[in-house]
Amino acid sequence: MPELCPCPKVHEDIVNEIIRVNDELAQLKDLDAILDRVLTRARKVTRADAGTIYLVEDGRLRFSYVHNDTLFTSSVNKEVYANFSMPMNDDSIVGYAAGHRELIAIDDAYDMPADSPVRFNPAFDIKTGYRTRSILTFPITTSQGSVVGVIQIINAKDDNGESVPFSEEARHYLPLFATTASVAIERAIMTRELILRMIQMAELRDPSETGAHVQRVGAYSAEIYHQWALNKGVPEHELKKFKDHIRIAAMLHDVGKVGISDAILKKPAKLDPDEFATMQFHTVFGAKLFTNSTSELDAMSGEIALRHHEKWNGNGYPGRVSDLHGTVKSLGQPLSGKAIPLAARICALADVFDALSSRRTYKPPWPDEKIITVIKEDSGTHFDPDVVESFLSIWDVVTAIREKFTENLPEDERPNPQDDAAKKVAEDIERKRVSKD
Amino acid sequence: MPELCPCPKVHEDIVNEIIRVNDELAQLKDLDAILDRVLTRARKVTRADAGTIYLVEDGRLRFSYVHNDTLFTSSVNKEVYANFSMPMNDDSIVGYAAGHRELIAIDDAYDMPADSPVRFNPAFDIKTGYRTRSILTFPITTSQGSVVGVIQIINAKDDNGESVPFSEEARHYLPLFATTASVAIERAIMTRELILRMIQMAELRDPSETGAHVQRVGAYSAEIYHQWALNKGVPEHELKKFKDHIRIAAMLHDVGKVGISDAILKKPAKLDPDEFATMQFHTVFGAKLFTNSTSELDAMSGEIALRHHEKWNGNGYPGRVSDLHGTVKSLGQPLSGKAIPLAARICALADVFDALSSRRTYKPPWPDEKIITVIKEDSGTHFDPDVVESFLSIWDVVTAIREKFTENLPEDERPNPQDDAAKKVAEDIERKRVSKD
């Protein structure tokens, strides 16, 4: 047992800080939510303006999360879905930090000592007009010494908001913090793998239930919610928790299909009315998977599974299911409007959008213009108008998500993110969003 | 940011100790493995002879893990599967600690101050002949303040092995440790819930795949392995890791059945040879679920899913499957003997034992005597003889597991753990085990 420190107040500060961060991270389930919190924490102690996290994947450093208070006008932004990786070698600062397991502190990126082992790459600054000064880069290692990723934080600020070098204390404290973060990140990766494995089980029966499809529906739902919550002025703590949950819960919206018989699930033709009535029970089967738990995430997963086919005007299903614990023989009257849980209203739109913009055996991907027209027409009938508004106003984020999670289709079969009509719509609403945010 | 302590060596000891324990717990996936490590750690700093963990479940304190170096002659013991809970009120010391969120230190259970708010219940000592002296009981709370459970450690030892009161340092340090433990315990509960949800998905298609069945197969496999590893002199670190993994991996042995068509999976009669050949592919479907990950747990889950129908004499299936990533058209030559991975050899026995001792639509549970006879006959043909020997030598543990994880059957349909022949066999081999351990 370690001896007690003779100055108990001070050591308790550090111990309590680490326990608190650890516990704060433990509240979060989703990997993106954890990376967001890790960056927030790492930046907070030094008031750093920007930061990026790279995670090790197949021996490379994959770009995984980013903050930039100067460049990003909204906290809903497409940059977190950027899709690239870099080798773990000395050609980049993050590659060097990962390869050598070293903290690298740079006081001014444009005035580096001649003997520095690393070189600053100004490409990002040139492209964006950003001015990088101080940089602190450190590996995220487990206490076994394996490297999970790299955190890079940029432009520490003084009391006047001026960029200054990172302090000695930051250089001492942040690596301790990185070890705590590594535990949370590894746990979140395992959770995501387990969720994707449930999806793979569903995919064994219904090949349209792919990992890429559910990752898109999860990400669309998370970002639509984020914009909706900004529009509604939801407090940040509640916003972050709901966003953490909805990304996972929306991924699981169709797992109940496992309970539907092959004759119906795999029928190559249109379902007849009786078959369709049976198919509707996938919502109830899915919800039943989440009834035994008391966690908020499971409660939301159950709501989404049960109600992602409800419609705003009350013409959806399955309506009130009085007792999920018994054998359900028939579905009740559908819900309408705000009686449908928010998470289900959001996932309904995300799921329909993804179906329209994806190739199915019976249809090609629709052009974006046609999809947007249909979704606008269905606002207030099928979909919650506020949810549709939030969706349309983050069109740039939606297309970034679609580009990131693809099914490895041949290039010419992918939906075209440059579709002109869609771009115009996006520009229109981007203007509105920036003025509102 | 907390200020740096003026005596850096000492504060670093505490910070590093907490980070180390946190990270050590993060390596473990399974709840039982985590409770075992938490108890080991809590006891180690005080050299306590015994300890128990209770976890909050439905508003009660459920007995969840126990150590007792004096009473338990083997580290494979049935006591960890004891099945009881107690109310969270002042009638017990653990109930008081949980209800009031207080650490309770008792120097001598048989000489307590008159004004103590709690009473010591000597029932356990009377039943077992154990002599409880010092007791330290403290709640496991999250930093949000919710109570996850209670740890009770008993009989701190001095350098001569005499029971002594718990030190001031222990009273100060252990509650810090409990917060770290709470994070690991909550994570493990979530992991177990996710695994059971995969099982529920399988159960939607095949009602014999129940949560109770897979929890039994997981626990049988873990304990058979533990005894096997003691017999073989496997180093403790390796033993604990393998045991952690096999409990989860064995629970997932049949998830590939989700990929089998209804016509075969739900056929009420015996399968014809073609259907049986198709059914065998559930092993490959299951293994495919685990091919994309590099974790050791997933590697074992894949091995078990693929090879739990192999037989020691080479008459099982599916044999060498050269490329799990492609479309598998046929199964290769089966493996035999030690070419079959150990985890699969163990799970094969656990799964067959559980099928024989459970009611199925086509058969009642077999009497234990008949099961033991068959398993002994099949040792060296169907089953690895060393695995059979380990299984038979922990018969008391096996029956405790069977009693803990039941399907809520009416009392008269449950297998009878008091079956005389089985008891006799168990006694015979218990003698052998004690002399070997």
Coordinates of C-alpha atoms in Angstrom, one line a residue, chain A residues 1-7 10-20 22-24 26-27 29 45-46 142-144 167 169-170 172-173 176 179-180 182-183 186-187 190-191 193-195 197-198 200-202 204-205 255-256 258-263 285 288-290 292-293 295 297-298, chain B residues 1-7 10-20 22-24 26-27 29 45-46 142-144 167 169-170 172-173 176 179-180 182-183 186-187 190-191 193-195 197-198 200-202 204-205 255-256 258-263 285 288-290 292-293 295 297-298:
Chain A
M1 CA 0.0 0.0 0.0
P2 CA 1.4 3.4 -0.9
E3 CA 2.3 5.6 2.1
L4 CA 0.0 8.5 2.7
C5 CA 1.4 11.8 1.5
P6 CA 2.4 14.2 4.3
C7 CA 0.6 17.0 2.5
V10 CA -2.5 18.3 -2.5
H11 CA -2.2 14.6 -3.3
E12 CA -5.9 14.2 -2.8
D13 CA -6.5 16.9 -5.5
I14 CA -4.6 14.8 -8.0
V15 CA -6.0 11.5 -7.0
N16 CA -9.5 12.9 -7.0
E17 CA -9.0 14.6 -10.4
I18 CA -7.9 11.3 -12.0
I19 CA -10.8 9.4 -10.3
R20 CA -13.2 12.0 -11.5
N22 CA -12.1 8.2 -15.1
D23 CA -15.6 8.1 -13.7
E24 CA -16.8 10.8 -16.1
A26 CA -17.1 5.6 -17.6
Q27 CA -20.6 7.3 -17.9
K29 CA -20.8 4.4 -23.9
V45 CA -6.6 22.4 -18.6
T46 CA -4.6 24.4 -21.1
T142 CA -2.0 1.6 -21.8
S143 CA 0.0 0.9 -18.7
Q144 CA 1.2 -2.2 -20.4
S167 CA 3.2 25.0 -19.5
E169 CA 2.4 21.4 -15.5
A170 CA 0.5 20.6 -18.7
H172 CA 3.5 16.7 -16.6
Y173 CA -0.2 16.1 -16.1
L176 CA -1.2 10.7 -16.8
T179 CA -3.4 6.5 -19.6
T180 CA -6.8 7.0 -18.0
S182 CA -6.7 4.7 -23.0
V183 CA -8.8 2.5 -20.7
E186 CA -10.4 0.5 -25.4
R187 CA -13.7 -0.2 -23.6
M190 CA -15.0 -3.3 -27.4
T191 CA -18.6 -2.0 -26.9
E193 CA -17.4 -4.3 -31.7
L194 CA -20.1 -6.1 -29.6
I195 CA -22.8 -3.9 -31.1
R197 CA -21.5 -8.2 -33.8
M198 CA -25.2 -8.1 -33.0
Q200 CA -23.6 -9.1 -38.1
M201 CA -25.9 -11.7 -36.5
A202 CA -28.8 -9.9 -38.1
L204 CA -26.5 -13.5 -41.4
R205 CA -30.3 -13.5 -42.0
V255 CA -32.2 -6.2 -34.6
G256 CA -35.7 -7.6 -33.9
V258 CA -33.9 -11.9 -36.3
G259 CA -37.2 -13.0 -34.9
I260 CA -39.0 -12.9 -38.3
S261 CA -39.3 -16.2 -40.3
D262 CA -37.2 -16.8 -43.4
A263 CA -40.4 -17.1 -45.6
F285 CA -39.2 -8.4 -31.0
K288 CA -38.3 -7.1 -26.1
L289 CA -34.5 -7.5 -26.2
F290 CA -34.1 -4.3 -24.1
N292 CA -34.9 -6.4 -18.8
S293 CA -32.4 -3.6 -18.2
S295 CA -30.0 1.6 -18.1
L297 CA -29.2 3.5 -23.1
D298 CA -31.3 0.3 -23.1
Chain B
M1 CA -5.4 21.7 -13.1
P2 CA -4.4 20.4 -9.7
E3 CA -1.1 21.8 -8.5
L4 CA 1.8 19.5 -8.4
C5 CA 2.5 18.1 -5.0
P6 CA 5.7 19.5 -3.4
C7 CA 6.7 15.9 -2.5
V10 CA 4.8 10.2 -2.7
H11 CA 1.9 11.5 -4.6
E12 CA 3.1 9.7 -7.7
D13 CA 3.0 6.4 -5.7
I14 CA -0.7 6.9 -5.0
V15 CA -1.6 8.2 -8.5
N16 CA 0.3 5.3 -10.1
E17 CA -1.2 2.7 -7.8
I18 CA -4.7 3.9 -8.7
I19 CA -3.9 4.0 -12.4
R20 CA -2.3 0.6 -12.2
N22 CA -7.6 0.7 -13.0
D23 CA -5.7 -0.6 -15.9
E24 CA -5.3 -4.1 -14.4
A26 CA -9.5 -2.9 -17.6
Q27 CA -7.7 -6.0 -19.0
K29 CA -13.7 -8.6 -19.5
V45 CA -3.1 -4.5 1.0
T46 CA -4.3 -5.7 4.4
T142 CA -19.7 5.6 -8.3
S143 CA -18.4 9.2 -8.0
Q144 CA -22.0 10.2 -8.8
S167 CA -5.1 -0.1 10.0
E169 CA -4.2 3.5 6.2
A170 CA -6.5 0.7 5.0
H172 CA -8.3 5.6 4.1
Y173 CA -7.1 3.9 1.0
L176 CA -10.6 5.3 -3.0
T179 CA -14.6 4.0 -6.7
T180 CA -12.1 2.6 -9.2
S182 CA -17.1 0.6 -9.4
V183 CA -16.2 1.7 -12.9
E186 CA -20.4 -1.4 -14.1
R187 CA -18.5 -2.0 -17.4
M190 CA -22.8 -3.9 -19.4
T191 CA -20.6 -6.3 -21.3
E193 CA -25.8 -7.7 -20.7
L194 CA -24.6 -7.2 -24.3
I195 CA -23.5 -10.8 -24.5
R197 CA -28.5 -9.8 -25.7
M198 CA -26.7 -11.7 -28.5
Q200 CA -31.5 -13.4 -26.7
M201 CA -31.3 -12.7 -30.5
A202 CA -30.4 -16.4 -31.0
L204 CA -35.7 -15.5 -30.8
R205 CA -35.0 -18.2 -33.4
V255 CA -24.6 -17.9 -31.9
G256 CA -24.0 -19.0 -35.5
V258 CA -28.8 -17.5 -36.3
G259 CA -27.6 -18.2 -39.9
I260 CA -29.4 -21.5 -40.2
S261 CA -32.8 -21.5 -42.0
D262 CA -36.0 -22.0 -40.1
A263 CA -36.8 -25.1 -42.1
F285 CA -21.3 -19.0 -39.3
K288 CA -17.1 -15.8 -39.0
L289 CA -18.6 -13.4 -36.5
F290 CA -15.2 -13.3 -34.7
N292 CA -12.5 -9.4 -37.9
S293 CA -11.1 -8.7 -34.5
S295 CA -8.5 -9.5 -29.4
L297 CA -11.2 -13.1 -26.4
D298 CA -12.5 -13.0 -29.9

